[in-house]
């Protein structure tokens, strides 16, 4: 460990007997075993027992090894849902102070309900002011602080089509609310869970690990990829582009700034919705994309203050990976305006 914190995931759902390591200090690891990091040293079992105790109790642990020569420290990473998603572990001499650890936060994407949540640690990592913090959001809100990434289509495909047990890791550039650009390693696994009312749900359990300034972190992706530059060049006033999940007609992410005046964020009073009378029309558009590759129509979408806003919708079929498609959608206000 060389006086560095270990960051371990505890997502579950993969049949493994113990959590795996996703970070050593500021260096991401691809879900490797604790043994591969600590070898088979005499303190391996001490660290394993520490991690197990933190996962089971959800509480920090501070203890001394039986021979009195080392101290072991463990801190949980707990998602808004209350589940332990990970553990920070450190082993050092009794007289040592644990070093500063890199920020990390826990999060989940419920792919069945479309709701997401993040821990206070995650919101600290993003630099979110207390007045702007909410317990749950919708999936599209997760991308508002992330810059483009060559891995982005794989991440979107995971959201659309993740089977239980599927794992994903990637480094993205995060733009904090104070404008700082940070390199963050994202690790997650899709897990099948049963809700409080007995419904089977697929949930992505994840951890975001801040590994340093984006400008000086080699693994951080470039701030602007060629594809983003093309999209930026094609931007037109009054037209807002987005990616939509064809399976449930929900917004995955905005490409441009969100269209003002429509409900797209998580809101208990005015949640995102297509007008009930237009829902069958929207489904027909989705089906037509498979054969034509491009469709145009108008739909009524819930306004941010209630009521309905008629939008002109242009949709093109896009490939996220060889098994997963989505809709690349351009929306603008229809000439007849709100309905």
mmCIF file of C-alpha atoms in Angstrom:
data_model
loop_
_atom_site.group_PDB
_atom_site.id
_atom_site.type_symbol
_atom_site.label_atom_id
_atom_site.label_comp_id
_atom_site.label_asym_id
_atom_site.label_seq_id
_atom_site.Cartn_x
_atom_site.Cartn_y
_atom_site.Cartn_z
ATOM 1 C CA UNK A 1 0.000 0.000 0.000
ATOM 2 C CA UNK A 2 3.058 2.242 0.459
ATOM 3 C CA UNK A 3 1.154 4.597 2.808
ATOM 4 C CA UNK A 4 -1.654 5.046 0.294
ATOM 5 C CA UNK A 5 -5.364 4.512 0.707
ATOM 6 C CA UNK A 6 -6.983 1.541 -1.006
ATOM 7 C CA UNK A 7 -10.405 2.198 -2.532
ATOM 8 C CA UNK A 8 -12.523 -0.943 -2.821
ATOM 9 C CA UNK A 9 -15.915 -1.430 -4.434
ATOM 10 C CA UNK A 10 -18.649 -3.336 -2.602
ATOM 11 C CA UNK A 11 -21.329 -3.284 -5.312
ATOM 12 C CA UNK A 12 -22.217 -6.987 -5.031
ATOM 13 C CA UNK A 13 -24.155 -8.840 -7.690
ATOM 14 C CA UNK A 14 -21.162 -10.573 -9.263
ATOM 15 C CA UNK A 15 -20.736 -13.689 -7.155
ATOM 16 C CA UNK A 16 -17.308 -12.656 -5.881
ATOM 17 C CA UNK A 17 -16.343 -13.546 -2.348
ATOM 18 C CA UNK A 18 -14.868 -10.146 -1.514
ATOM 19 C CA UNK A 19 -14.792 -6.548 -2.751
ATOM 20 C CA UNK A 20 -12.213 -5.663 -5.383
ATOM 21 C CA UNK A 21 -9.772 -2.758 -5.531
ATOM 22 C CA UNK A 22 -10.616 0.139 -7.866
ATOM 23 C CA UNK A 23 -7.970 2.600 -6.653
ATOM 24 C CA UNK A 24 -4.590 2.732 -4.922
ATOM 25 C CA UNK A 25 -3.914 6.325 -3.941
ATOM 26 C CA UNK A 26 -4.692 8.335 -7.087
ATOM 27 C CA UNK A 27 -4.108 5.370 -9.413
ATOM 28 C CA UNK A 28 -7.251 3.639 -10.751
ATOM 29 C CA UNK A 29 -7.328 -0.165 -10.739
ATOM 30 C CA UNK A 30 -9.546 -2.377 -12.886
ATOM 31 C CA UNK A 31 -11.399 -4.164 -10.069
ATOM 32 C CA UNK A 32 -8.397 -6.274 -9.066
ATOM 33 C CA UNK A 33 -8.247 -8.548 -6.022
ATOM 34 C CA UNK A 34 -6.919 -7.361 -2.690
ATOM 35 C CA UNK A 35 -4.340 -10.147 -2.893
ATOM 36 C CA UNK A 36 -2.907 -8.754 -6.131
ATOM 37 C CA UNK A 37 -2.288 -5.417 -4.369
ATOM 38 C CA UNK A 38 -1.064 -6.642 -0.978
ATOM 39 C CA UNK A 39 0.440 -9.921 -2.204
ATOM 40 C CA UNK A 40 0.233 -12.466 0.594
ATOM 41 C CA UNK A 41 1.773 -10.354 3.324
ATOM 42 C CA UNK A 42 0.982 -10.964 6.959
ATOM 43 C CA UNK A 43 -1.513 -8.094 7.068
ATOM 44 C CA UNK A 44 -3.649 -9.271 4.112
ATOM 45 C CA UNK A 45 -6.236 -10.949 6.335
ATOM 46 C CA UNK A 46 -6.341 -7.906 8.630
ATOM 47 C CA UNK A 47 -7.346 -5.678 5.713
ATOM 48 C CA UNK A 48 -9.879 -8.238 4.470
ATOM 49 C CA UNK A 49 -11.499 -8.423 7.904
ATOM 50 C CA UNK A 50 -11.555 -4.632 8.130
ATOM 51 C CA UNK A 51 -13.324 -4.277 4.777
ATOM 52 C CA UNK A 52 -15.867 -6.963 5.670
ATOM 53 C CA UNK A 53 -16.668 -5.231 8.964
ATOM 54 C CA UNK A 54 -17.127 -1.814 7.310
ATOM 55 C CA UNK A 55 -19.418 -3.274 4.615
ATOM 56 C CA UNK A 56 -21.543 -5.150 7.172
ATOM 57 C CA UNK A 57 -21.893 -2.279 9.653
ATOM 58 C CA UNK A 58 -21.701 0.763 7.404
ATOM 59 C CA UNK A 59 -19.558 2.366 10.107
ATOM 60 C CA UNK A 60 -15.930 3.587 10.174
ATOM 61 C CA UNK A 61 -13.472 1.198 11.797
ATOM 62 C CA UNK A 62 -10.205 2.016 13.615
ATOM 63 C CA UNK A 63 -8.244 -0.843 15.118
ATOM 64 C CA UNK A 64 -4.749 -2.090 16.003
ATOM 65 C CA UNK A 65 -3.311 -5.380 14.727
ATOM 66 C CA UNK A 66 -2.894 -8.207 17.257
ATOM 67 C CA UNK A 67 0.862 -7.694 17.465
ATOM 68 C CA UNK A 68 0.363 -3.974 18.146
ATOM 69 C CA UNK A 69 2.642 -2.911 15.289
ATOM 70 C CA UNK A 70 0.080 -1.560 12.824
ATOM 71 C CA UNK A 71 -3.149 0.368 12.780
ATOM 72 C CA UNK A 72 -5.865 -0.259 10.193
ATOM 73 C CA UNK A 73 -8.463 2.320 9.203
ATOM 74 C CA UNK A 74 -11.615 1.819 7.163
ATOM 75 C CA UNK A 75 -14.274 4.314 6.065
ATOM 76 C CA UNK A 76 -17.471 3.478 4.155
ATOM 77 C CA UNK A 77 -18.770 5.141 0.999
ATOM 78 C CA UNK A 78 -22.541 5.106 1.347
ATOM 79 C CA UNK A 79 -24.998 5.996 -1.422
ATOM 80 C CA UNK A 80 -28.158 8.039 -0.847
ATOM 81 C CA UNK A 81 -30.068 4.735 -0.846
ATOM 82 C CA UNK A 82 -28.194 3.720 2.325
ATOM 83 C CA UNK A 83 -26.217 0.918 0.662
ATOM 84 C CA UNK A 84 -22.470 0.664 1.239
ATOM 85 C CA UNK A 85 -20.912 0.993 -2.209
ATOM 86 C CA UNK A 86 -17.279 1.024 -1.212
ATOM 87 C CA UNK A 87 -14.616 1.178 1.459
ATOM 88 C CA UNK A 88 -11.506 3.276 1.935
ATOM 89 C CA UNK A 89 -8.837 1.177 3.697
ATOM 90 C CA UNK A 90 -5.435 2.193 5.084
ATOM 91 C CA UNK A 91 -2.731 0.268 6.903
ATOM 92 C CA UNK A 92 0.140 2.029 8.674
ATOM 93 C CA UNK A 93 2.384 2.158 11.689
ATOM 94 C CA UNK A 94 0.704 2.931 14.984
ATOM 95 C CA UNK A 95 2.397 6.315 15.318
ATOM 96 C CA UNK A 96 1.562 7.370 11.729
ATOM 97 C CA UNK A 97 -1.285 9.617 10.673
ATOM 98 C CA UNK A 98 -3.267 8.446 7.624
ATOM 99 C CA UNK A 99 -2.445 10.570 4.559
ATOM 100 C CA UNK A 100 -4.962 12.811 2.854
ATOM 101 C CA UNK A 101 -7.175 10.726 0.628
ATOM 102 C CA UNK A 102 -8.591 11.643 -2.739
ATOM 103 C CA UNK A 103 -12.290 12.573 -2.782
ATOM 104 C CA UNK A 104 -14.734 9.874 -3.828
ATOM 105 C CA UNK A 105 -18.504 9.541 -3.768
ATOM 106 C CA UNK A 106 -21.122 6.807 -4.163
ATOM 107 C CA UNK A 107 -24.027 6.900 -6.598
ATOM 108 C CA UNK A 108 -26.691 4.738 -8.182
ATOM 109 C CA UNK A 109 -28.679 4.754 -11.426
ATOM 110 C CA UNK A 110 -31.958 2.855 -11.139
ATOM 111 C CA UNK A 111 -32.331 1.823 -14.793
ATOM 112 C CA UNK A 112 -35.872 0.578 -14.184
ATOM 113 C CA UNK A 113 -37.299 3.758 -12.633
ATOM 114 C CA UNK A 114 -34.939 6.251 -14.309
ATOM 115 C CA UNK A 115 -34.029 7.813 -10.949
ATOM 116 C CA UNK A 116 -30.479 8.429 -9.742
ATOM 117 C CA UNK A 117 -28.969 9.472 -6.427
ATOM 118 C CA UNK A 118 -25.571 10.495 -5.106
ATOM 119 C CA UNK A 119 -23.976 10.749 -1.685
ATOM 120 C CA UNK A 120 -22.964 14.003 -0.019
ATOM 121 C CA UNK A 121 -19.368 12.917 -0.714
ATOM 122 C CA UNK A 122 -20.163 12.904 -4.421
ATOM 123 C CA UNK A 123 -21.782 16.339 -4.268
ATOM 124 C CA UNK A 124 -18.716 17.607 -2.385
ATOM 125 C CA UNK A 125 -16.567 16.200 -5.190
ATOM 126 C CA UNK A 126 -18.693 18.099 -7.720
ATOM 127 C CA UNK A 127 -18.539 21.295 -5.651
ATOM 128 C CA UNK A 128 -22.329 21.526 -5.356
ATOM 129 C CA UNK A 129 -23.572 24.280 -3.043
ATOM 130 C CA UNK A 130 -25.853 23.114 -0.198
ATOM 131 C CA UNK A 131 -28.824 25.036 -1.614
ATOM 132 C CA UNK A 132 -28.536 23.156 -4.935
ATOM 133 C CA UNK A 133 -28.454 19.648 -3.484
ATOM 134 C CA UNK A 134 -31.307 17.219 -4.072
ATOM 135 C CA UNK A 135 -31.647 13.631 -2.952
ATOM 136 C CA UNK A 136 -32.796 12.173 -6.287
ATOM 137 C CA UNK A 137 -32.571 13.248 -9.909
ATOM 138 C CA UNK A 138 -33.250 11.835 -13.378
ATOM 139 C CA UNK A 139 -30.562 10.166 -15.481
ATOM 140 C CA UNK A 140 -30.080 13.101 -17.876
ATOM 141 C CA UNK A 141 -28.997 15.317 -14.972
ATOM 142 C CA UNK A 142 -25.965 13.095 -14.355
ATOM 143 C CA UNK A 143 -24.259 14.326 -17.526
ATOM 144 C CA UNK A 144 -24.505 18.056 -16.860
ATOM 145 C CA UNK A 145 -21.067 18.131 -15.153
ATOM 146 C CA UNK A 146 -19.290 15.710 -17.490
ATOM 147 C CA UNK A 147 -17.366 16.717 -20.581
ATOM 148 C CA UNK A 148 -17.281 14.497 -23.647
ATOM 149 C CA UNK A 149 -15.436 11.209 -23.579
ATOM 150 C CA UNK A 150 -14.455 8.661 -26.232
ATOM 151 C CA UNK A 151 -16.104 6.116 -23.929
ATOM 152 C CA UNK A 152 -19.401 8.005 -23.772
ATOM 153 C CA UNK A 153 -21.406 5.843 -26.182
ATOM 154 C CA UNK A 154 -20.432 2.734 -24.204
ATOM 155 C CA UNK A 155 -21.644 4.416 -21.016
ATOM 156 C CA UNK A 156 -24.969 5.358 -22.631
ATOM 157 C CA UNK A 157 -25.358 1.826 -24.004
ATOM 158 C CA UNK A 158 -24.840 0.532 -20.471
ATOM 159 C CA UNK A 159 -27.675 2.746 -19.224
ATOM 160 C CA UNK A 160 -29.999 1.523 -21.977
ATOM 161 C CA UNK A 161 -29.097 -2.135 -22.069
ATOM 162 C CA UNK A 162 -27.111 -3.206 -18.982
ATOM 163 C CA UNK A 163 -27.591 -6.856 -17.970
ATOM 164 C CA UNK A 164 -27.131 -7.692 -14.275
ATOM 165 C CA UNK A 165 -23.471 -8.354 -13.534
ATOM 166 C CA UNK A 166 -22.141 -6.090 -16.283
ATOM 167 C CA UNK A 167 -19.232 -3.893 -15.153
ATOM 168 C CA UNK A 168 -17.835 -0.650 -16.515
ATOM 169 C CA UNK A 169 -14.919 1.631 -15.671
ATOM 170 C CA UNK A 170 -13.709 4.792 -17.378
ATOM 171 C CA UNK A 171 -12.010 8.108 -16.638
ATOM 172 C CA UNK A 172 -13.988 11.246 -17.458
ATOM 173 C CA UNK A 173 -13.349 14.947 -17.023
ATOM 174 C CA UNK A 174 -15.687 16.531 -14.483
ATOM 175 C CA UNK A 175 -16.421 20.254 -14.511
ATOM 176 C CA UNK A 176 -17.096 21.191 -10.907
ATOM 177 C CA UNK A 177 -19.647 23.872 -10.119
ATOM 178 C CA UNK A 178 -16.777 26.252 -9.314
ATOM 179 C CA UNK A 179 -15.352 25.713 -12.815
ATOM 180 C CA UNK A 180 -12.445 23.421 -11.880
ATOM 181 C CA UNK A 181 -11.779 20.543 -14.263
ATOM 182 C CA UNK A 182 -11.027 17.276 -12.471
ATOM 183 C CA UNK A 183 -10.177 13.800 -13.732
ATOM 184 C CA UNK A 184 -12.542 11.257 -12.210
ATOM 185 C CA UNK A 185 -12.516 7.497 -12.480
ATOM 186 C CA UNK A 186 -15.992 5.973 -12.629
ATOM 187 C CA UNK A 187 -16.549 2.329 -11.678
ATOM 188 C CA UNK A 188 -19.913 0.580 -11.579
ATOM 189 C CA UNK A 189 -21.753 -2.726 -11.830
ATOM 190 C CA UNK A 190 -25.336 -3.512 -12.809
ATOM 191 C CA UNK A 191 -27.105 -5.376 -10.001
ATOM 192 C CA UNK A 192 -30.540 -6.994 -9.937
ATOM 193 C CA UNK A 193 -32.468 -5.844 -6.872
ATOM 194 C CA UNK A 194 -35.967 -6.259 -5.496
ATOM 195 C CA UNK A 195 -37.742 -3.041 -4.472
ATOM 196 C CA UNK A 196 -39.725 -2.541 -1.271
ATOM 197 C CA UNK A 197 -42.896 -3.470 -3.187
ATOM 198 C CA UNK A 198 -41.409 -6.623 -4.713
ATOM 199 C CA UNK A 199 -40.519 -5.267 -8.161
ATOM 200 C CA UNK A 200 -37.316 -6.526 -9.793
ATOM 201 C CA UNK A 201 -35.110 -3.590 -10.781
ATOM 202 C CA UNK A 202 -31.728 -3.247 -12.480
ATOM 203 C CA UNK A 203 -29.565 -0.764 -10.592
ATOM 204 C CA UNK A 204 -26.127 0.534 -11.536
ATOM 205 C CA UNK A 205 -24.150 0.873 -8.317
ATOM 206 C CA UNK A 206 -21.117 3.078 -8.730
ATOM 207 C CA UNK A 207 -18.283 5.103 -7.251
ATOM 208 C CA UNK A 208 -16.658 8.251 -8.637
ATOM 209 C CA UNK A 209 -13.011 8.724 -7.600
ATOM 210 C CA UNK A 210 -11.334 12.122 -8.077
ATOM 211 C CA UNK A 211 -7.788 11.323 -9.255
ATOM 212 C CA UNK A 212 -6.453 14.843 -9.822
ATOM 213 C CA UNK A 213 -6.597 17.979 -11.978
ATOM 214 C CA UNK A 214 -7.737 17.123 -15.509
ATOM 215 C CA UNK A 215 -4.981 19.198 -17.086
ATOM 216 C CA UNK A 216 -2.199 17.205 -15.396
ATOM 217 C CA UNK A 217 -3.734 13.725 -15.302
ATOM 218 C CA UNK A 218 -2.617 11.630 -18.312
ATOM 219 C CA UNK A 219 -5.664 9.353 -18.201
ATOM 220 C CA UNK A 220 -8.104 12.279 -18.381
ATOM 221 C CA UNK A 221 -9.780 12.543 -21.806
ATOM 222 C CA UNK A 222 -9.234 15.664 -23.918
ATOM 223 C CA UNK A 223 -11.697 18.414 -23.127
ATOM 224 C CA UNK A 224 -12.941 18.593 -26.727
ATOM 225 C CA UNK A 225 -13.058 15.573 -29.004
ATOM 226 C CA UNK A 226 -13.470 15.936 -32.773
ATOM 227 C CA UNK A 227 -17.058 14.701 -32.618
ATOM 228 C CA UNK A 228 -17.882 17.411 -30.079
ATOM 229 C CA UNK A 229 -16.308 20.063 -32.275
ATOM 230 C CA UNK A 230 -18.498 18.922 -35.163
ATOM 231 C CA UNK A 231 -21.584 19.062 -32.951
ATOM 232 C CA UNK A 232 -20.627 22.530 -31.762
ATOM 233 C CA UNK A 233 -20.222 23.736 -35.350
ATOM 234 C CA UNK A 234 -23.705 22.447 -36.225
ATOM 235 C CA UNK A 235 -25.424 24.151 -33.292
ATOM 236 C CA UNK A 236 -28.358 26.379 -34.318
ATOM 237 C CA UNK A 237 -30.228 28.923 -32.188
ATOM 238 C CA UNK A 238 -33.627 27.683 -31.018
ATOM 239 C CA UNK A 239 -32.813 24.042 -31.803
ATOM 240 C CA UNK A 240 -31.703 21.796 -28.947
ATOM 241 C CA UNK A 241 -30.202 18.349 -29.460
ATOM 242 C CA UNK A 242 -30.416 15.389 -27.119
ATOM 243 C CA UNK A 243 -30.079 11.615 -26.928
ATOM 244 C CA UNK A 244 -33.219 9.657 -26.025
ATOM 245 C CA UNK A 245 -33.659 6.095 -24.787
ATOM 246 C CA UNK A 246 -35.899 4.350 -27.321
ATOM 247 C CA UNK A 247 -36.923 1.666 -24.848
ATOM 248 C CA UNK A 248 -38.803 4.001 -22.537
ATOM 249 C CA UNK A 249 -38.716 7.359 -24.398
ATOM 250 C CA UNK A 250 -36.766 9.054 -21.618
ATOM 251 C CA UNK A 251 -33.991 11.607 -21.973
ATOM 252 C CA UNK A 252 -30.468 10.222 -21.618
ATOM 253 C CA UNK A 253 -28.557 13.468 -22.025
ATOM 254 C CA UNK A 254 -28.607 16.892 -23.621
ATOM 255 C CA UNK A 255 -26.007 17.616 -26.285
ATOM 256 C CA UNK A 256 -26.738 21.347 -26.220
ATOM 257 C CA UNK A 257 -28.071 23.437 -23.352
ATOM 258 C CA UNK A 258 -31.524 22.190 -22.300
ATOM 259 C CA UNK A 259 -34.531 23.690 -24.073
ATOM 260 C CA UNK A 260 -35.919 26.335 -21.684
ATOM 261 C CA UNK A 261 -39.439 25.966 -20.385
ATOM 262 C CA UNK A 262 -39.851 22.183 -20.488
ATOM 263 C CA UNK A 263 -39.820 19.742 -17.583
ATOM 264 C CA UNK A 264 -36.798 17.472 -17.850
ATOM 265 C CA UNK A 265 -35.317 17.466 -14.327
ATOM 266 C CA UNK A 266 -36.656 15.478 -11.391
ATOM 267 C CA UNK A 267 -39.620 17.414 -10.000
ATOM 268 C CA UNK A 268 -42.293 15.914 -7.767
ATOM 269 C CA UNK A 269 -44.920 18.430 -8.946
ATOM 270 C CA UNK A 270 -44.092 18.567 -12.665
ATOM 271 C CA UNK A 271 -42.100 15.449 -13.654
ATOM 272 C CA UNK A 272 -40.936 14.997 -17.263
ATOM 273 C CA UNK A 273 -43.706 13.565 -19.452
ATOM 274 C CA UNK A 274 -45.147 13.311 -22.942
ATOM 275 C CA UNK A 275 -48.814 14.326 -23.197
ATOM 276 C CA UNK A 276 -50.942 11.161 -22.695
ATOM 277 C CA UNK A 277 -52.757 11.781 -25.995
ATOM 278 C CA UNK A 278 -49.393 11.989 -27.826
ATOM 279 C CA UNK A 279 -47.757 8.969 -26.220
ATOM 280 C CA UNK A 280 -48.949 6.494 -28.881
ATOM 281 C CA UNK A 281 -47.673 8.888 -31.561
ATOM 282 C CA UNK A 282 -44.275 9.014 -29.854
ATOM 283 C CA UNK A 283 -44.144 5.215 -29.762
ATOM 284 C CA UNK A 284 -44.953 5.082 -33.485
ATOM 285 C CA UNK A 285 -42.075 7.478 -34.138
ATOM 286 C CA UNK A 286 -39.788 5.203 -32.149
ATOM 287 C CA UNK A 287 -40.879 2.144 -34.117
ATOM 288 C CA UNK A 288 -40.539 3.968 -37.459
ATOM 289 C CA UNK A 289 -36.901 4.791 -36.729
ATOM 290 C CA UNK A 290 -35.995 1.112 -37.043
ATOM 291 C CA UNK A 291 -37.042 1.038 -40.698
ATOM 292 C CA UNK A 292 -36.626 4.617 -41.915
ATOM 293 C CA UNK A 293 -33.737 5.800 -39.750
ATOM 294 C CA UNK A 294 -35.238 9.305 -39.475
ATOM 295 C CA UNK A 295 -38.657 10.695 -38.480
ATOM 296 C CA UNK A 296 -40.217 14.133 -37.922
ATOM 297 C CA UNK A 297 -43.397 15.050 -36.050
ATOM 298 C CA UNK A 298 -44.709 17.315 -33.297
ATOM 299 C CA UNK A 299 -45.395 16.287 -29.710
ATOM 300 C CA UNK A 300 -46.638 17.955 -26.560
ATOM 301 C CA UNK A 301 -44.170 17.852 -23.660
ATOM 302 C CA UNK A 302 -44.853 18.896 -20.085
ATOM 303 C CA UNK A 303 -43.777 22.461 -19.337
ATOM 304 C CA UNK A 304 -41.520 23.296 -16.414
ATOM 305 C CA UNK A 305 -44.368 25.158 -14.685
ATOM 306 C CA UNK A 306 -47.122 22.738 -15.654
ATOM 307 C CA UNK A 307 -49.220 22.715 -18.802
ATOM 308 C CA UNK A 308 -47.959 21.389 -22.144
ATOM 309 C CA UNK A 309 -45.559 22.760 -24.733
ATOM 310 C CA UNK A 310 -45.798 21.652 -28.363
ATOM 311 C CA UNK A 311 -42.399 20.853 -29.849
ATOM 312 C CA UNK A 312 -41.223 20.051 -33.337
ATOM 313 C CA UNK A 313 -39.273 16.801 -33.001
ATOM 314 C CA UNK A 314 -36.736 15.436 -35.486
ATOM 315 C CA UNK A 315 -35.239 12.057 -34.614
ATOM 316 C CA UNK A 316 -32.479 9.999 -36.213
ATOM 317 C CA UNK A 317 -31.424 6.488 -35.263
ATOM 318 C CA UNK A 318 -27.974 6.317 -33.682
ATOM 319 C CA UNK A 319 -25.838 3.325 -32.728
ATOM 320 C CA UNK A 320 -24.404 3.295 -29.190
ATOM 321 C CA UNK A 321 -22.771 -0.096 -29.691
ATOM 322 C CA UNK A 322 -23.358 -3.084 -31.966
ATOM 323 C CA UNK A 323 -26.319 -4.198 -29.837
ATOM 324 C CA UNK A 324 -27.841 -0.923 -28.645
ATOM 325 C CA UNK A 325 -29.556 1.967 -30.422
ATOM 326 C CA UNK A 326 -30.903 5.313 -29.272
ATOM 327 C CA UNK A 327 -32.474 8.362 -30.888
ATOM 328 C CA UNK A 328 -30.531 11.513 -31.700
ATOM 329 C CA UNK A 329 -33.297 14.084 -31.289
ATOM 330 C CA UNK A 330 -33.498 17.754 -32.231
ATOM 331 C CA UNK A 331 -36.341 19.723 -30.631
ATOM 332 C CA UNK A 332 -37.613 23.240 -31.181
ATOM 333 C CA UNK A 333 -40.772 25.088 -30.281
ATOM 334 C CA UNK A 334 -43.551 24.449 -32.781
ATOM 335 C CA UNK A 335 -45.009 27.491 -34.500
ATOM 336 C CA UNK A 336 -48.300 27.138 -32.625
ATOM 337 C CA UNK A 337 -46.439 27.249 -29.258
ATOM 338 C CA UNK A 338 -47.890 26.040 -25.960
ATOM 339 C CA UNK A 339 -51.076 23.995 -25.973
#
